[in-house]
């Protein structure tokens, strides 16, 4: 029977009773979609094809000789946990609308993709999500990108080796348009962080039973149906069993110096003293730097990063409605909107992002996030989140302002913050904080099934 993407139960991928169709789905699905693959070191290659036959042969060769399936990836995780052997590097492929056309699919063929956002491409959607116009993007992203190739691993050497092998196979008719390099950052507790110094990626939708079983879920259920991330691959040999996912890629530059100045100035305006000054940044992010949710505690600390919480009962006197994590995951509604985020930080810096150095010691450019997320629907998930949540000044409660981290657009609404945690008396309304994250360019891709790629 066809795979039920709407099944509310998390997928027991290793069950002895797993049906043949689900096994086939996992055997033909790219890794990193249902479960994040380790990619502490990441190479992102952007390619343009100019010959149908050679472009198809190139992708077919990579898929046949260098890519593993989702099920192989899950087996590797199980074996590594048992102490038997480490896993192999990750290679993923995404194809843009223009890429499908250059691989020989007609305009009518591309209409088989149900998502109008993918059929438009990112350049045509800038005004709808308040992105900078494409003419202001970095040169790489102004060009017509046909495919993205992701290469990731825990170590740098396997990534470099695979990168060299893949580029050696690139046909003369094709062109490497550019490359991004990502490298993970961690705090002293070992948690992944982003360049502002905050724990990142903790609250993710989970699809697999073995991951869900490890999570406390008294208040928040992290289990999501496959329908949040998978759709039938329209060009695969058997779309009933062969699936893919829409991939958002955005390069987001972070002005760390400006953000740290904003934290300092907000703490001054709210007259926060001593360790309470850490709450200024938490009012913007919704979590303290160590990942402690602001809606749970007025101070950081207390153990592992909590994810079992909701904002129910918090009227904004603990975590503001504009807090980044509240804006992008309200928890009490919009579960079907959540994406599977798979981003990675980029850029070198001389300072320690976790310490308490003054703002003037922080980078103002050249560092940021390679934002990547898998979606079942770009229009219902990524663009809705950006347009109707992050960029909406009237989100959830009137006059709450933009998402202070990723929100884009004119920030005309004045906002107030709780001066004392848990008390309803807010500060005087004040101008929203300046934007410190700049979108440098990107594209929408579809991560097709391995069956499609191997049959090109």
Short mmCIF file of C-alpha atoms in Angstrom, two decimals:
data_model
loop_
_atom_site.label_atom_id
_atom_site.label_comp_id
_atom_site.label_asym_id
_atom_site.label_seq_id
_atom_site.Cartn_x
_atom_site.Cartn_y
_atom_site.Cartn_z
CA UNK A 1 0.00 0.00 0.00
CA UNK A 2 1.20 3.60 -0.57
CA UNK A 3 3.24 5.25 2.17
CA UNK A 4 0.93 7.19 4.52
CA UNK A 5 2.64 10.57 4.93
CA UNK A 6 -0.08 11.77 7.31
CA UNK A 7 0.36 8.99 9.85
CA UNK A 8 0.55 10.71 13.23
CA UNK A 9 2.84 8.00 14.66
CA UNK A 10 6.59 8.58 14.25
CA UNK A 11 8.24 6.24 11.79
CA UNK A 12 9.78 3.10 13.32
CA UNK A 13 12.28 2.73 10.50
CA UNK A 14 13.97 -0.32 12.06
CA UNK A 15 10.79 -2.25 12.87
CA UNK A 16 10.72 -5.89 11.80
CA UNK A 17 7.18 -5.30 10.54
CA UNK A 18 8.06 -2.32 8.35
CA UNK A 19 6.15 -2.65 5.09
CA UNK A 20 7.85 -2.96 1.71
CA UNK A 21 6.67 0.41 0.42
CA UNK A 22 8.13 2.29 3.39
CA UNK A 23 11.41 0.38 3.03
CA UNK A 24 11.50 1.31 -0.63
CA UNK A 25 10.81 4.95 0.27
CA UNK A 26 13.75 5.03 2.70
CA UNK A 27 16.01 3.21 0.22
CA UNK A 28 15.33 5.88 -2.42
CA UNK A 29 15.22 8.97 -0.15
CA UNK A 30 18.18 11.29 0.30
CA UNK A 31 19.67 11.46 3.81
CA UNK A 32 19.56 14.64 5.93
CA UNK A 33 15.83 15.14 5.29
CA UNK A 34 14.16 12.97 7.92
CA UNK A 35 17.14 13.12 10.26
CA UNK A 36 19.99 15.60 10.27
CA UNK A 37 23.30 14.24 9.04
CA UNK A 38 26.47 15.32 10.79
CA UNK A 39 27.99 18.18 8.79
CA UNK A 40 30.40 19.97 11.09
CA UNK A 41 32.38 20.58 7.93
CA UNK A 42 30.29 21.47 4.90
CA UNK A 43 30.93 22.32 1.27
CA UNK A 44 28.06 23.76 -0.78
CA UNK A 45 28.69 23.70 -4.54
CA UNK A 46 26.47 25.66 -6.95
CA UNK A 47 26.46 24.31 -10.50
CA UNK A 48 25.06 25.35 -13.88
CA UNK A 49 24.56 22.83 -16.69
CA UNK A 50 24.63 23.65 -20.39
CA UNK A 51 24.22 20.22 -21.96
CA UNK A 52 21.30 17.90 -21.21
CA UNK A 53 23.14 14.63 -21.77
CA UNK A 54 26.26 15.59 -19.84
CA UNK A 55 24.31 17.20 -17.00
CA UNK A 56 22.20 14.09 -16.56
CA UNK A 57 25.23 11.81 -16.69
CA UNK A 58 27.01 13.90 -14.06
CA UNK A 59 24.14 13.75 -11.57
CA UNK A 60 23.55 10.07 -12.29
CA UNK A 61 27.18 9.28 -11.55
CA UNK A 62 27.16 11.16 -8.23
CA UNK A 63 23.93 9.49 -7.14
CA UNK A 64 25.17 6.04 -8.11
CA UNK A 65 28.69 6.19 -6.68
CA UNK A 66 28.72 8.83 -3.90
CA UNK A 67 25.27 9.13 -2.35
CA UNK A 68 23.74 6.93 0.32
CA UNK A 69 20.09 6.49 1.14
CA UNK A 70 18.20 7.66 4.19
CA UNK A 71 18.01 4.06 5.41
CA UNK A 72 21.77 3.59 5.01
CA UNK A 73 22.31 6.78 6.99
CA UNK A 74 20.07 5.54 9.82
CA UNK A 75 21.88 2.20 9.91
CA UNK A 76 25.21 4.02 10.17
CA UNK A 77 23.93 6.03 13.15
CA UNK A 78 22.85 2.83 14.87
CA UNK A 79 26.23 1.15 14.25
CA UNK A 80 28.17 4.21 15.41
CA UNK A 81 26.13 4.36 18.63
CA UNK A 82 26.95 0.71 19.22
CA UNK A 83 30.66 1.49 18.86
CA UNK A 84 31.15 -0.53 15.69
CA UNK A 85 32.19 2.01 13.06
CA UNK A 86 31.85 5.65 12.07
CA UNK A 87 29.59 6.71 9.27
CA UNK A 88 30.37 7.85 5.75
CA UNK A 89 30.14 11.45 4.47
CA UNK A 90 26.89 12.99 3.34
CA UNK A 91 26.26 14.03 -0.25
CA UNK A 92 22.97 15.70 -1.13
CA UNK A 93 21.60 17.18 -4.35
CA UNK A 94 18.97 19.84 -4.98
CA UNK A 95 17.74 20.95 -8.40
CA UNK A 96 16.16 24.33 -9.14
CA UNK A 97 13.29 25.03 -11.51
CA UNK A 98 15.81 26.29 -14.07
CA UNK A 99 17.90 23.18 -13.47
CA UNK A 100 15.03 20.86 -14.35
CA UNK A 101 14.50 22.82 -17.54
CA UNK A 102 18.20 22.52 -18.41
CA UNK A 103 18.06 18.78 -17.76
CA UNK A 104 15.46 18.43 -20.49
CA UNK A 105 12.14 18.79 -18.66
CA UNK A 106 9.62 21.00 -20.43
CA UNK A 107 7.63 23.90 -19.01
CA UNK A 108 4.66 21.58 -18.80
CA UNK A 109 6.75 19.00 -16.96
CA UNK A 110 7.84 21.52 -14.32
CA UNK A 111 4.19 22.39 -13.65
CA UNK A 112 3.90 18.93 -12.15
CA UNK A 113 5.57 20.40 -9.09
CA UNK A 114 2.59 21.53 -7.06
CA UNK A 115 4.32 24.37 -5.25
CA UNK A 116 4.00 27.74 -7.05
CA UNK A 117 6.90 29.15 -5.02
CA UNK A 118 9.27 26.54 -6.45
CA UNK A 119 7.95 27.15 -9.97
CA UNK A 120 8.64 30.88 -9.58
CA UNK A 121 12.13 30.64 -8.07
CA UNK A 122 13.47 32.82 -5.27
CA UNK A 123 14.34 35.88 -7.36
CA UNK A 124 10.69 36.39 -8.31
CA UNK A 125 9.48 36.16 -4.70
CA UNK A 126 11.59 38.84 -3.01
CA UNK A 127 8.84 41.43 -2.59
CA UNK A 128 6.49 38.85 -1.06
CA UNK A 129 8.86 38.11 1.84
CA UNK A 130 10.54 41.55 2.04
CA UNK A 131 13.89 40.23 0.83
CA UNK A 132 16.36 42.62 -0.83
CA UNK A 133 15.87 42.70 -4.61
CA UNK A 134 17.99 40.16 -6.46
CA UNK A 135 20.10 42.96 -7.97
CA UNK A 136 21.48 43.58 -4.45
CA UNK A 137 22.40 39.94 -3.80
CA UNK A 138 25.93 38.61 -3.99
CA UNK A 139 26.94 37.98 -7.59
CA UNK A 140 26.81 34.18 -7.24
CA UNK A 141 23.11 34.23 -6.35
CA UNK A 142 22.19 36.72 -9.08
CA UNK A 143 23.13 34.04 -11.61
CA UNK A 144 20.94 31.16 -12.76
CA UNK A 145 21.79 28.23 -10.50
CA UNK A 146 20.75 24.78 -11.72
CA UNK A 147 21.84 22.53 -8.88
CA UNK A 148 23.28 22.59 -5.39
CA UNK A 149 25.56 19.79 -4.16
CA UNK A 150 26.01 19.45 -0.40
CA UNK A 151 29.00 17.58 1.04
CA UNK A 152 29.19 17.18 4.80
CA UNK A 153 31.01 15.19 7.45
CA UNK A 154 32.33 15.38 11.01
CA UNK A 155 35.88 15.82 9.67
CA UNK A 156 37.38 18.12 7.07
CA UNK A 157 39.38 15.48 5.15
CA UNK A 158 36.44 13.39 3.89
CA UNK A 159 34.72 16.56 2.69
CA UNK A 160 37.82 17.74 0.82
CA UNK A 161 38.32 14.34 -0.78
CA UNK A 162 34.72 14.04 -1.98
CA UNK A 163 34.68 17.63 -3.15
CA UNK A 164 37.75 17.02 -5.33
CA UNK A 165 36.25 13.81 -6.75
CA UNK A 166 32.94 15.48 -7.61
CA UNK A 167 34.57 18.51 -9.22
CA UNK A 168 36.83 16.22 -11.25
CA UNK A 169 33.69 14.67 -12.76
CA UNK A 170 32.09 18.01 -13.63
CA UNK A 171 31.79 18.03 -17.44
CA UNK A 172 33.40 20.75 -19.53
CA UNK A 173 29.95 21.95 -20.59
CA UNK A 174 29.00 22.66 -16.96
CA UNK A 175 30.26 25.40 -14.70
CA UNK A 176 30.94 25.70 -10.99
CA UNK A 177 29.32 29.06 -10.22
CA UNK A 178 30.55 29.28 -6.67
CA UNK A 179 30.91 27.61 -3.30
CA UNK A 180 30.06 28.22 0.33
CA UNK A 181 31.90 26.66 3.26
CA UNK A 182 30.21 25.92 6.55
CA UNK A 183 31.76 24.90 9.83
CA UNK A 184 30.00 24.14 13.10
CA UNK A 185 30.51 26.13 16.28
CA UNK A 186 29.83 24.85 19.81
CA UNK A 187 29.64 26.30 23.29
CA UNK A 188 31.52 24.80 26.27
CA UNK A 189 28.61 22.42 26.91
CA UNK A 190 28.97 21.01 23.39
CA UNK A 191 25.73 22.51 22.05
CA UNK A 192 25.70 23.91 18.53
CA UNK A 193 25.51 27.71 18.43
CA UNK A 194 25.15 30.46 15.85
CA UNK A 195 27.28 33.60 15.54
CA UNK A 196 25.29 35.71 18.03
CA UNK A 197 26.36 33.05 20.56
CA UNK A 198 22.99 31.36 21.16
CA UNK A 199 22.24 27.63 21.11
CA UNK A 200 20.65 26.88 17.75
CA UNK A 201 18.71 24.05 16.16
CA UNK A 202 17.37 22.55 19.37
CA UNK A 203 13.65 22.71 18.60
CA UNK A 204 13.14 20.62 15.49
CA UNK A 205 10.26 18.53 14.19
CA UNK A 206 11.17 14.86 14.61
CA UNK A 207 9.92 12.13 12.30
CA UNK A 208 11.57 8.94 13.57
CA UNK A 209 10.46 6.92 16.58
CA UNK A 210 13.94 6.38 18.01
CA UNK A 211 14.51 10.16 18.13
CA UNK A 212 11.06 10.93 19.53
CA UNK A 213 11.40 8.30 22.26
CA UNK A 214 14.45 10.10 23.68
CA UNK A 215 12.58 13.38 24.15
CA UNK A 216 10.54 14.43 27.19
CA UNK A 217 7.06 15.38 25.98
CA UNK A 218 4.84 16.29 28.86
CA UNK A 219 4.04 19.70 27.34
CA UNK A 220 5.33 19.62 23.75
CA UNK A 221 5.14 16.71 21.34
CA UNK A 222 8.14 16.79 18.97
CA UNK A 223 6.72 14.04 16.71
CA UNK A 224 5.58 15.20 13.28
CA UNK A 225 4.13 13.31 10.31
CA UNK A 226 6.21 12.76 7.20
CA UNK A 227 3.78 15.07 5.40
CA UNK A 228 5.58 18.03 6.99
CA UNK A 229 8.64 17.38 4.89
CA UNK A 230 8.02 14.84 2.09
CA UNK A 231 6.14 15.00 -1.22
CA UNK A 232 5.98 12.53 -4.11
CA UNK A 233 8.81 13.02 -6.61
CA UNK A 234 6.89 13.80 -9.82
CA UNK A 235 9.64 12.57 -12.17
CA UNK A 236 10.64 9.42 -10.26
CA UNK A 237 9.89 5.95 -11.69
CA UNK A 238 7.28 5.33 -8.96
CA UNK A 239 6.05 8.53 -7.22
CA UNK A 240 3.92 6.44 -4.86
CA UNK A 241 7.12 5.15 -3.22
CA UNK A 242 9.74 7.70 -4.31
CA UNK A 243 9.75 11.00 -2.43
CA UNK A 244 11.62 14.26 -2.25
CA UNK A 245 11.48 17.59 -0.44
CA UNK A 246 11.61 21.28 -1.26
CA UNK A 247 14.89 22.80 -0.05
CA UNK A 248 15.31 26.47 0.88
CA UNK A 249 18.85 27.83 0.75
CA UNK A 250 19.55 31.36 2.01
CA UNK A 251 22.84 32.99 2.92
CA UNK A 252 22.22 35.19 5.96
CA UNK A 253 25.03 37.52 7.05
CA UNK A 254 25.06 38.43 10.75
CA UNK A 255 26.32 41.75 12.10
CA UNK A 256 27.44 40.40 15.46
CA UNK A 257 28.87 43.71 16.65
CA UNK A 258 25.56 45.52 16.09
CA UNK A 259 23.57 42.76 17.79
CA UNK A 260 25.80 42.86 20.87
CA UNK A 261 25.44 46.64 20.99
CA UNK A 262 21.66 46.20 20.86
CA UNK A 263 21.80 43.70 23.73
CA UNK A 264 23.88 46.13 25.81
CA UNK A 265 21.69 49.15 25.06
CA UNK A 266 18.47 47.25 25.77
CA UNK A 267 19.84 46.08 29.11
CA UNK A 268 20.66 49.72 29.92
CA UNK A 269 17.20 50.97 28.92
CA UNK A 270 15.51 48.31 31.06
CA UNK A 271 17.91 49.05 33.95
CA UNK A 272 18.97 45.42 34.17
CA UNK A 273 21.86 44.79 36.53
CA UNK A 274 24.35 41.99 37.10
CA UNK A 275 23.34 38.60 35.75
CA UNK A 276 19.90 40.01 34.84
CA UNK A 277 21.58 41.79 31.93
CA UNK A 278 21.65 38.46 30.08
CA UNK A 279 17.88 38.73 29.88
CA UNK A 280 18.12 41.57 27.34
CA UNK A 281 19.35 39.24 24.62
CA UNK A 282 16.89 36.56 25.71
CA UNK A 283 14.04 39.06 25.20
CA UNK A 284 15.08 39.27 21.54
CA UNK A 285 15.84 35.58 20.93
CA UNK A 286 13.35 33.97 23.32
CA UNK A 287 16.09 31.79 24.84
CA UNK A 288 19.19 32.60 26.85
CA UNK A 289 22.54 31.92 25.24
CA UNK A 290 22.72 28.44 26.79
CA UNK A 291 19.31 27.61 25.30
CA UNK A 292 17.19 28.02 28.45
CA UNK A 293 13.70 29.10 27.27
CA UNK A 294 12.81 32.55 28.63
CA UNK A 295 9.21 31.50 29.12
CA UNK A 296 10.35 28.91 31.69
CA UNK A 297 12.99 30.77 33.73
CA UNK A 298 14.19 34.33 34.38
CA UNK A 299 17.83 33.22 34.35
CA UNK A 300 19.91 30.74 32.32
CA UNK A 301 21.23 27.43 33.58
CA UNK A 302 19.78 24.33 35.13
CA UNK A 303 20.85 21.50 32.87
CA UNK A 304 20.35 20.39 29.26
CA UNK A 305 18.61 22.66 26.77
CA UNK A 306 14.87 22.34 27.41
CA UNK A 307 12.50 21.71 24.54
CA UNK A 308 9.45 20.37 26.43
CA UNK A 309 7.53 23.63 26.84
CA UNK A 310 4.83 25.78 25.29
CA UNK A 311 3.97 29.47 25.49
CA UNK A 312 0.50 28.72 26.87
CA UNK A 313 -0.12 30.93 29.87
CA UNK A 314 2.67 33.35 28.94
CA UNK A 315 0.96 36.65 28.13
CA UNK A 316 4.23 38.18 26.97
CA UNK A 317 5.38 39.11 30.46
CA UNK A 318 8.07 36.42 30.33
CA UNK A 319 8.89 35.81 26.64
CA UNK A 320 7.74 38.66 24.36
CA UNK A 321 5.49 37.73 21.46
CA UNK A 322 8.22 39.14 19.22
CA UNK A 323 10.92 36.78 20.59
CA UNK A 324 12.56 34.94 17.69
CA UNK A 325 11.82 31.40 18.89
CA UNK A 326 8.21 32.36 19.69
CA UNK A 327 7.72 34.03 16.31
CA UNK A 328 9.05 31.05 14.36
CA UNK A 329 7.49 28.29 16.50
CA UNK A 330 4.47 29.48 18.52
CA UNK A 331 3.93 25.87 19.65
CA UNK A 332 0.24 26.22 20.46
CA UNK A 333 -0.66 26.48 16.75
CA UNK A 334 0.89 26.16 13.31
CA UNK A 335 2.52 22.74 13.70
CA UNK A 336 2.01 21.98 10.01
CA UNK A 337 4.10 25.06 9.18
CA UNK A 338 7.31 23.91 10.87
CA UNK A 339 10.26 23.05 8.61
CA UNK A 340 13.16 20.64 9.08
CA UNK A 341 16.05 23.10 9.46
CA UNK A 342 19.50 21.88 8.45
CA UNK A 343 21.59 25.06 8.39
CA UNK A 344 25.25 25.61 9.20
CA UNK A 345 27.30 28.62 10.27
CA UNK A 346 29.93 30.12 7.96
CA UNK A 347 32.83 32.54 8.30
CA UNK A 348 36.04 32.78 10.31
CA UNK A 349 36.34 34.97 13.40
CA UNK A 350 39.15 35.76 15.80
CA UNK A 351 36.99 36.12 18.91
CA UNK A 352 35.12 33.50 20.94
CA UNK A 353 31.38 33.81 20.20
CA UNK A 354 30.58 32.43 23.65
CA UNK A 355 32.57 34.81 25.85
CA UNK A 356 31.61 38.25 27.21
CA UNK A 357 33.94 40.37 25.09
CA UNK A 358 32.65 43.91 24.37
CA UNK A 359 30.80 44.56 21.09
CA UNK A 360 33.74 46.34 19.46
CA UNK A 361 35.65 43.04 19.48
CA UNK A 362 32.93 41.32 17.42
CA UNK A 363 32.73 40.94 13.61
CA UNK A 364 30.33 43.19 11.74
CA UNK A 365 30.39 41.25 8.44
CA UNK A 366 31.71 38.08 6.81
CA UNK A 367 30.02 35.63 9.18
CA UNK A 368 26.53 34.21 9.33
CA UNK A 369 24.26 31.28 8.64
CA UNK A 370 23.82 29.12 5.57
CA UNK A 371 20.11 28.65 6.20
CA UNK A 372 18.78 25.38 4.80
CA UNK A 373 15.38 23.84 5.47
CA UNK A 374 13.34 21.02 3.97
CA UNK A 375 9.64 21.64 3.32
CA UNK A 376 6.64 19.80 1.93
CA UNK A 377 5.30 23.18 0.81
CA UNK A 378 7.34 26.33 0.38
CA UNK A 379 4.22 28.49 0.22
CA UNK A 380 2.68 26.99 3.37
CA UNK A 381 5.87 26.60 5.39
CA UNK A 382 8.93 28.75 4.66
CA UNK A 383 7.24 31.71 2.98
CA UNK A 384 4.30 31.67 5.39
CA UNK A 385 6.68 31.67 8.37
CA UNK A 386 8.71 34.54 6.94
CA UNK A 387 5.79 36.63 5.71
CA UNK A 388 3.04 36.01 8.27
CA UNK A 389 5.09 35.40 11.41
CA UNK A 390 8.64 36.84 11.28
CA UNK A 391 7.77 39.92 9.21
CA UNK A 392 4.32 40.55 10.72
CA UNK A 393 4.27 43.39 13.28
CA UNK A 394 0.84 42.28 14.55
CA UNK A 395 1.76 38.62 15.07
CA UNK A 396 -0.39 36.84 17.69
CA UNK A 397 -0.99 40.05 19.69
CA UNK A 398 -1.29 43.49 18.15
CA UNK A 399 1.78 45.73 18.02
CA UNK A 400 4.39 43.12 18.92
CA UNK A 401 6.74 44.09 16.11
CA UNK A 402 8.92 42.13 13.72
CA UNK A 403 11.08 39.15 14.61
CA UNK A 404 14.13 41.06 15.94
CA UNK A 405 16.52 38.45 14.51
CA UNK A 406 15.29 37.49 11.02
CA UNK A 407 12.33 39.82 10.47
CA UNK A 408 12.60 42.01 7.39
CA UNK A 409 10.71 45.12 6.36
CA UNK A 410 10.16 48.62 7.75
CA UNK A 411 10.03 48.40 11.54
CA UNK A 412 7.64 51.26 12.24
CA UNK A 413 5.71 49.76 15.17
CA UNK A 414 6.96 50.70 18.62
CA UNK A 415 7.29 47.81 21.06
CA UNK A 416 7.52 47.26 24.81
CA UNK A 417 9.42 44.65 26.81
CA UNK A 418 8.73 43.26 30.29
CA UNK A 419 10.98 45.14 32.70
CA UNK A 420 10.64 42.46 35.37
CA UNK A 421 10.25 38.79 34.39
CA UNK A 422 6.71 37.53 34.96
CA UNK A 423 5.14 40.89 35.74
CA UNK A 424 2.62 42.38 33.32
CA UNK A 425 3.90 45.98 33.55
CA UNK A 426 5.88 46.57 30.32
CA UNK A 427 8.47 49.18 29.52
CA UNK A 428 7.58 52.36 27.71
CA UNK A 429 7.06 51.71 23.96
CA UNK A 430 10.30 52.14 22.07
CA UNK A 431 11.62 51.82 18.56
CA UNK A 432 12.24 48.28 17.38
CA UNK A 433 15.84 47.15 17.26
CA UNK A 434 17.73 47.62 14.02
CA UNK A 435 18.08 44.73 11.59
CA UNK A 436 21.31 42.79 12.11
CA UNK A 437 20.77 39.90 9.66
CA UNK A 438 21.07 40.56 5.92
CA UNK A 439 19.88 38.15 3.26
CA UNK A 440 22.75 37.88 0.72
CA UNK A 441 21.03 35.58 -1.78
CA UNK A 442 19.71 32.09 -2.25
CA UNK A 443 17.47 29.78 -4.23
CA UNK A 444 14.66 27.24 -3.96
CA UNK A 445 15.54 23.65 -4.87
CA UNK A 446 13.86 20.27 -4.92
CA UNK A 447 15.82 17.40 -3.36
CA UNK A 448 14.69 14.54 -5.61
CA UNK A 449 14.58 10.86 -4.84
CA UNK A 450 17.65 8.75 -5.51
CA UNK A 451 15.47 6.77 -7.91
CA UNK A 452 15.08 9.86 -10.10
CA UNK A 453 18.77 10.70 -10.01
CA UNK A 454 19.92 7.15 -10.73
CA UNK A 455 17.55 6.84 -13.69
CA UNK A 456 18.60 10.07 -15.41
#
